[in-house]
Coordinates of C-alpha atoms and ligand atoms in Angstrom, one line a residue:
M1 CA -21.5 11.1 -12.4
A2 CA -18.4 8.3 -12.9
S3 CA -15.2 8.9 -11.7
K4 CA -12.7 9.4 -14.7
V5 CA -9.6 7.2 -14.8
Y6 CA -6.4 8.4 -16.5
F7 CA -5.0 5.0 -18.2
T8 CA -2.2 3.5 -20.6
D9 CA -0.1 0.4 -21.4
M10 CA 3.4 0.0 -20.5
R11 CA 3.7 -1.0 -24.0
C12 CA 7.1 1.5 -25.5
D13 CA 7.2 2.9 -28.8
V14 CA 11.6 2.6 -29.4
G15 CA 11.9 6.0 -28.7
V16 CA 9.4 6.4 -25.8
S17 CA 10.1 5.5 -22.6
L18 CA 7.9 4.3 -20.3
L19 CA 9.3 7.5 -17.7
E20 CA 7.4 9.4 -20.3
K21 CA 4.7 7.7 -20.9
L22 CA 3.9 8.5 -17.5
T23 CA 4.5 12.5 -17.4
K24 CA 2.5 12.0 -20.4
L25 CA -0.2 10.0 -18.5
I26 CA -0.9 12.5 -16.1
T27 CA -1.5 15.7 -17.7
K28 CA -4.5 14.0 -20.6
A29 CA -5.0 13.3 -16.1
E30 CA -5.4 16.7 -15.7
I31 CA -3.4 17.1 -12.7
D32 CA -2.4 20.4 -13.9
K33 CA -6.0 21.4 -12.2
I34 CA -4.3 22.3 -9.4
D35 CA -3.2 25.6 -8.4
F36 CA 0.9 24.4 -7.2
N37 CA 2.5 27.8 -7.7
N38 CA 4.1 27.6 -4.1
K39 CA 3.0 25.7 -2.6
F40 CA 4.1 22.3 -0.7
V41 CA 2.9 19.1 -1.9
A42 CA 3.4 15.9 -0.4
I43 CA 4.3 12.3 -2.4
K44 CA 3.3 9.9 -0.6
I45 CA 5.6 6.4 -1.5
H46 CA 6.6 3.3 -0.7
F47 CA 9.8 2.9 -0.3
G48 CA 10.0 -0.8 0.5
E49 CA 11.5 -2.8 2.5
P50 CA 15.5 -3.6 1.8
G51 CA 14.9 -7.1 0.5
N52 CA 11.7 -6.3 -1.5
L53 CA 12.5 -6.1 -5.5
A54 CA 8.6 -5.4 -5.8
F55 CA 8.7 -1.4 -4.8
L56 CA 8.8 0.8 -7.6
R57 CA 11.3 2.4 -8.4
P58 CA 12.4 5.8 -8.0
N59 CA 12.6 7.4 -11.3
F60 CA 8.7 6.8 -10.7
S61 CA 8.7 9.2 -8.0
K62 CA 11.0 11.5 -9.5
T63 CA 8.6 11.8 -13.3
V64 CA 6.4 12.9 -10.7
A65 CA 8.4 15.5 -8.1
D66 CA 9.2 16.9 -12.1
K67 CA 6.5 17.9 -13.4
I68 CA 5.0 19.0 -9.8
K69 CA 8.2 21.3 -10.4
S70 CA 7.3 22.6 -13.1
L71 CA 4.0 23.5 -11.6
G72 CA 5.2 25.7 -10.0
G73 CA 5.1 23.3 -7.0
K74 CA 7.4 21.8 -4.3
P75 CA 7.7 18.3 -3.8
F76 CA 9.3 16.6 -1.6
L77 CA 8.6 12.4 -0.9
T78 CA 6.8 11.3 2.2
D79 CA 6.5 8.0 4.0
C80 CA 5.6 7.6 7.4
G81 CA 7.5 4.4 10.8
T82 CA 6.9 0.5 9.9
L83 CA 4.7 -0.9 13.5
Y84 CA 6.7 -3.6 12.5
V85 CA 10.3 -3.5 13.8
G86 CA 11.7 -3.5 10.5
R87 CA 13.9 -1.1 8.6
R88 CA 11.9 0.9 8.8
N89 CA 10.4 1.8 12.1
N90 CA 12.1 5.0 12.3
A91 CA 13.3 7.7 10.7
L92 CA 17.2 6.7 10.7
V93 CA 17.2 3.2 9.6
H94 CA 13.7 4.4 7.2
L95 CA 15.8 7.2 5.1
E96 CA 19.1 4.9 4.9
A97 CA 16.3 2.1 3.5
A98 CA 15.4 4.8 1.0
F99 CA 18.9 5.1 0.1
E100 CA 19.8 1.7 0.1
N101 CA 16.9 1.0 -2.6
G102 CA 17.7 4.2 -4.3
Y103 CA 15.6 6.6 -3.5
S104 CA 18.1 10.2 -3.2
P105 CA 17.1 13.9 -3.8
M106 CA 19.4 12.7 -7.2
S107 CA 17.1 10.4 -8.0
T108 CA 14.3 12.4 -7.5
G109 CA 14.9 15.2 -7.6
C110 CA 13.6 16.7 -4.3
Q111 CA 14.0 15.3 -1.0
M112 CA 12.6 12.8 1.8
I113 CA 10.7 13.3 4.5
I114 CA 9.7 10.1 6.9
A115 CA 7.0 12.2 7.9
D116 CA 5.7 11.5 11.4
G117 CA 9.1 11.6 13.0
L118 CA 12.1 9.8 14.5
R119 CA 10.2 7.8 16.9
G120 CA 6.6 7.7 14.7
T121 CA 5.2 9.4 17.3
D122 CA 5.0 12.9 15.4
D123 CA 1.4 13.4 14.5
V124 CA -1.9 15.5 13.8
E125 CA -4.7 13.5 15.5
V126 CA -7.8 14.8 12.3
A127 CA -11.5 14.6 12.8
V128 CA -12.4 11.7 10.6
A129 CA -15.4 13.6 9.1
G130 CA -18.3 10.6 8.8
G131 CA -16.1 7.8 10.2
E132 CA -17.6 5.1 12.0
Y133 CA -14.2 2.4 13.1
A134 CA -12.1 6.2 13.4
K135 CA -14.0 9.3 14.9
T136 CA -10.4 10.9 14.3
A137 CA -6.8 9.9 12.7
K138 CA -3.6 9.6 13.5
I139 CA -1.4 10.6 11.0
G140 CA 1.9 12.2 10.5
R141 CA 2.9 15.6 10.8
A142 CA 4.3 16.0 7.9
I143 CA 2.1 14.9 5.3
M144 CA -0.7 16.8 6.8
D145 CA 1.8 19.8 6.8
A146 CA 1.5 19.6 3.1
D147 CA -0.8 21.9 0.5
I148 CA -1.3 19.2 -2.2
I149 CA -1.5 15.6 -1.5
V150 CA -0.3 13.5 -4.0
S151 CA 0.0 9.4 -3.8
L152 CA 2.2 7.2 -6.0
N153 CA 1.1 3.6 -5.5
H154 CA 2.5 -0.1 -6.4
F155 CA -0.7 -1.7 -6.8
K156 CA -0.7 -5.2 -6.0
G157 CA -2.5 -7.5 -3.5
H158 CA -2.0 -7.5 0.2
E159 CA -2.3 -9.9 3.2
A160 CA -5.1 -9.2 5.1
A161 CA -6.8 -5.3 2.7
G162 CA -6.7 -8.2 -0.5
F163 CA -5.5 -5.3 -2.1
G164 CA -2.5 -2.1 -1.2
G165 CA -3.6 0.1 -4.3
A166 CA -4.0 4.0 -2.8
L167 CA -6.5 3.6 0.0
K168 CA -3.2 1.3 1.5
N169 CA -0.9 3.6 0.5
L170 CA -3.0 6.7 1.9
G171 CA -5.0 6.1 5.5
M172 CA -2.2 3.0 6.5
G173 CA 1.0 4.1 5.8
C174 CA 0.3 7.9 6.5
G175 CA -0.6 6.4 10.3
S176 CA 2.0 7.1 12.2
R177 CA 2.6 4.2 14.6
A178 CA -0.6 4.8 17.2
G179 CA -2.0 5.5 13.8
K180 CA -1.3 2.0 12.3
M181 CA -1.7 0.5 15.6
H182 CA -5.0 1.3 15.5
M183 CA -5.6 0.3 12.4
H184 CA -4.3 -3.0 12.8
N185 CA -5.8 -4.0 16.5
D186 CA -8.7 -5.4 15.9
G187 CA -7.1 -8.6 15.3
K188 CA -4.7 -10.8 16.3
P189 CA -3.8 -14.0 13.6
Q190 CA -3.4 -17.6 14.8
V191 CA -2.0 -20.9 13.8
A192 CA -4.0 -24.4 12.6
P193 CA -1.7 -26.6 14.8
N194 CA -2.9 -29.2 12.4
V195 CA -1.5 -27.4 9.5
C196 CA 1.8 -26.9 11.3
R197 CA 4.8 -28.1 10.2
G198 CA 7.0 -27.5 13.5
C199 CA 10.0 -25.5 10.6
R200 CA 10.5 -21.7 12.2
F201 CA 10.1 -19.9 8.6
C202 CA 7.3 -17.2 10.6
A203 CA 9.8 -17.2 13.8
K204 CA 11.9 -15.0 11.5
F205 CA 10.0 -13.3 10.6
C206 CA 8.0 -11.3 13.6
N207 CA 9.9 -8.6 15.2
H208 CA 7.8 -8.3 18.0
G209 CA 8.9 -12.4 19.7
A210 CA 5.7 -13.4 19.9
I211 CA 5.8 -16.8 17.5
E212 CA 7.0 -18.9 20.0
F213 CA 7.6 -22.8 19.7
G214 CA 6.0 -25.5 22.7
D215 CA 7.2 -29.8 22.7
D216 CA 5.0 -30.2 19.8
N217 CA 8.0 -27.8 17.8
K218 CA 4.2 -25.9 16.0
A219 CA 3.8 -21.9 16.6
K220 CA 2.4 -20.8 19.3
I221 CA 1.2 -16.9 18.7
N222 CA 1.4 -15.0 22.3
H223 CA -0.6 -12.9 22.2
A224 CA 0.6 -10.9 24.9
K225 CA 3.5 -9.7 22.7
C226 CA 1.9 -10.4 19.5
L227 CA 0.9 -6.6 18.0
G228 CA -1.3 -7.8 15.6
C229 CA 0.1 -6.2 12.3
G230 CA -0.2 -9.5 10.1
R231 CA 2.8 -9.7 8.6
C232 CA 3.9 -13.3 9.4
I233 CA 0.0 -14.2 8.2
G234 CA 1.9 -15.0 4.5
T235 CA 5.2 -16.1 5.4
C236 CA 3.3 -19.6 6.6
N237 CA 4.7 -21.7 3.2
F238 CA 1.8 -23.8 4.2
N239 CA -1.3 -21.5 4.7
A240 CA -1.6 -22.9 8.4
I241 CA -1.1 -19.8 10.4
Y242 CA -4.5 -17.4 9.9
N243 CA -6.8 -14.5 11.7
D244 CA -8.6 -15.9 13.8
N245 CA -11.4 -13.2 13.5
A246 CA -13.3 -13.4 10.1
S247 CA -14.2 -9.8 10.4
S248 CA -11.0 -8.7 11.6
N249 CA -9.9 -7.8 9.0
V250 CA -13.3 -6.1 7.3
L251 CA -12.3 -4.2 10.0
L252 CA -9.2 -3.1 8.9
N253 CA -10.6 -1.9 5.1
Y254 CA -12.8 -0.2 6.6
K255 CA -10.6 2.2 8.9
I256 CA -7.9 1.8 6.2
A257 CA -11.1 4.1 3.9
E258 CA -11.3 6.3 7.1
Y259 CA -8.0 7.5 7.3
S260 CA -8.0 8.1 3.7
K261 CA -10.4 10.0 4.8
A262 CA -8.8 12.2 6.7
V263 CA -5.4 12.2 4.9
V264 CA -7.4 13.9 1.6
D265 CA -10.1 15.6 2.8
G266 CA -9.8 19.2 2.5
R267 CA -7.9 20.1 -0.3
P268 CA -6.0 18.9 -3.5
N269 CA -5.1 15.6 -4.1
F270 CA -3.7 13.7 -6.5
H271 CA -3.6 9.7 -7.3
I272 CA -1.8 7.2 -9.8
N273 CA -1.1 3.7 -9.5
I274 CA 0.9 2.2 -11.4
V275 CA 0.1 -2.1 -12.0
N276 CA 3.6 -4.1 -12.1
Q277 CA 5.2 -6.2 -10.6
V278 CA 2.2 -6.9 -9.5
S279 CA 3.1 -8.8 -6.1
P280 CA 0.6 -11.0 -3.6
Y281 CA 2.2 -9.2 -0.7
C282 CA 2.6 -6.0 1.0
D283 CA 6.1 -4.0 -0.4
C284 CA 6.8 -4.1 3.5
H285 CA 8.2 -7.7 3.1
A286 CA 12.0 -7.7 3.3
E287 CA 11.4 -10.3 0.1
N288 CA 8.8 -9.9 -3.2
D289 CA 6.9 -13.7 -4.5
A290 CA 7.0 -13.9 -8.2
A291 CA 4.3 -11.5 -10.1
V292 CA 1.2 -12.9 -10.1
V293 CA -0.3 -11.8 -13.1
P294 CA 1.5 -9.5 -16.3
D295 CA 2.2 -5.5 -15.7
I296 CA -0.7 -3.7 -16.7
G297 CA -0.1 -0.4 -16.7
M298 CA -0.4 3.2 -15.6
F299 CA -3.8 5.1 -13.3
A300 CA -4.3 8.1 -12.4
S301 CA -7.1 10.1 -11.4
F302 CA -8.6 12.0 -8.6
D303 CA -10.8 10.0 -7.9
P304 CA -8.5 7.4 -5.2
V305 CA -11.8 5.1 -5.2
A306 CA -11.8 4.1 -9.2
L307 CA -8.4 4.5 -9.6
D308 CA -8.5 2.0 -7.0
K309 CA -11.5 -0.4 -8.3
A310 CA -10.3 -0.2 -11.6
C311 CA -6.7 -1.6 -11.1
I312 CA -8.6 -4.8 -9.4
D313 CA -10.8 -4.7 -12.1
A314 CA -7.8 -4.2 -14.5
V315 CA -6.3 -7.7 -11.9
N316 CA -8.8 -9.8 -11.9
A317 CA -9.3 -9.5 -15.7
A318 CA -5.8 -10.8 -16.7
P319 CA -4.4 -14.0 -16.9
E320 CA -2.6 -15.5 -13.7
I321 CA 0.8 -16.0 -14.3
K322 CA 0.8 -20.1 -13.8
T323 CA 4.6 -20.2 -11.8
S324 CA 3.1 -18.1 -10.0
I325 CA 2.0 -19.0 -5.6
L326 CA -1.5 -18.8 -7.8
S327 CA -1.1 -22.4 -9.4
Q328 CA -0.4 -23.2 -5.8
R329 CA -4.5 -21.6 -4.3
E330 CA -7.6 -23.2 -4.2
H331 CA -9.8 -21.1 -6.2
H332 CA -13.0 -19.4 -4.8
S333 CA -14.0 -16.1 -6.7
D334 CA -11.2 -14.1 -8.4
H335 CA -7.2 -13.3 -7.8
F336 CA -7.5 -11.3 -5.2
T337 CA -9.5 -13.8 -2.8
N338 CA -7.4 -16.7 -4.1
V339 CA -3.5 -15.0 -3.6
H340 CA -5.8 -14.5 0.5
P341 CA -8.8 -16.3 1.3
S342 CA -9.7 -14.5 4.1
T343 CA -9.3 -11.0 3.3
D344 CA -12.0 -8.9 0.7
W345 CA -11.0 -6.6 -0.9
R346 CA -14.7 -5.2 -1.3
T347 CA -14.9 -3.9 1.9
Q348 CA -12.4 -1.0 1.2
I349 CA -14.0 0.5 -1.8
S350 CA -17.9 -0.8 -1.1
H351 CA -16.9 1.4 2.4
A352 CA -14.5 4.0 1.9
E353 CA -18.1 5.0 -1.5
K354 CA -20.5 4.5 1.7
I355 CA -18.6 7.2 3.3
G356 CA -17.7 9.9 0.0
L357 CA -14.4 9.3 -0.4
G358 CA -14.7 8.7 -3.5
S359 CA -17.2 6.1 -6.0
S360 CA -16.4 2.9 -7.7
D361 CA -18.7 4.0 -10.7
Y362 CA -15.7 4.6 -13.2
G363 CA -15.4 5.2 -17.0
L364 CA -11.0 4.5 -18.6
I365 CA -10.1 7.0 -20.7
T366 CA -7.2 5.1 -22.9
I367 CA -4.2 7.3 -24.1
Ligands
SF4_401 S1 5.9 -21.5 8.8 FE1 4.0 -21.8 9.1 S2 4.8 -24.1 9.2 FE2 6.2 -23.1 9.6 S3 6.5 -23.3 12.2 FE3 5.6 -21.4 11.4 S4 3.2 -21.7 11.5 FE4 3.8 -23.7 11.3
SF4_402 S1 2.8 -12.9 15.0 FE1 2.7 -12.1 13.2 S2 0.9 -10.1 13.2 FE2 1.9 -10.6 15.9 S3 3.1 -8.6 15.2 FE3 4.4 -10.7 14.7 S4 4.2 -10.4 13.0 FE4 3.2 -9.1 13.7

């Protein structure tokens, strides 16, 4: 049976704010079917790497938190530490980054908890029902301690997964640093020496010192130091960095789906995608390139697979912005693959569906 996905566009009549439309959207999507009374509710969010301006404004979080509080719940905003050494790799700098980006108890009306603790080591090993690539998943403890999980996701492109939506925020985002390592470690990138121009730009973004230069001034990735986070792939303006294991992006997507299942299984869950500032890369980047399509709208569903599929379809149906990276790309099949030719978003959706996380078959209800 098709899952219901609720949608509202970004248009606002005078006197009606986008935030009021968001409240109306999640109300119509029947978030109140969940019994929130006196329950801890983890709202999984991405606070944005400092420097990135495409991340969701805290106002969206406040709107969702206020709705949950009105239903009797006790919400908190949460994320886990990053694998790479950026400004969100331990709880102290992560919270500082969140504050810098405008998140606070005052701006959002709820507390913020870094779910995997000070050093990213406080996780729970959760069995993955039907998991083929991850029999267990290492998930941030505070997320697993919550009674209910709500994901609030900025929908955009992603350099390894193809797209970043609910599944990415749940699967990769709720993994502890060890969990993220587990998801990422099937592939480490390579540099095509005939394409590399020796500009050394990529090296600034590898916080593990894994990008080295020889006498020929060509970048080389030292796989002994590389963690396989994939962050450098999107930094090269000449597409010289690529994933040498064609299957690794696929395996990453399979594991993201399985980790997502570990997060939502056995407890109430609800998911919201905001499809605005559809940047080509993840909000983990300390910069964001121009949006590839115009802002589309807000989507909500109990089914994270249907939700992401509806957003993928909406983005692909939208015209490309000519001043974006899409104009520099060869066109292969759709916007996501055009931006990142080595990725295949279908593998994340199909595997999530296969393991029973949700359905790619959806009915769109526009409000
Ligand atoms: S950014 Fe690209 S072109 Fe510049 S050194 Fe790195 S791989 Fe080479
Ligand atoms: S070389 Fe690239 S993939 Fe490896 S750790 Fe550095 S940024 Fe991450």
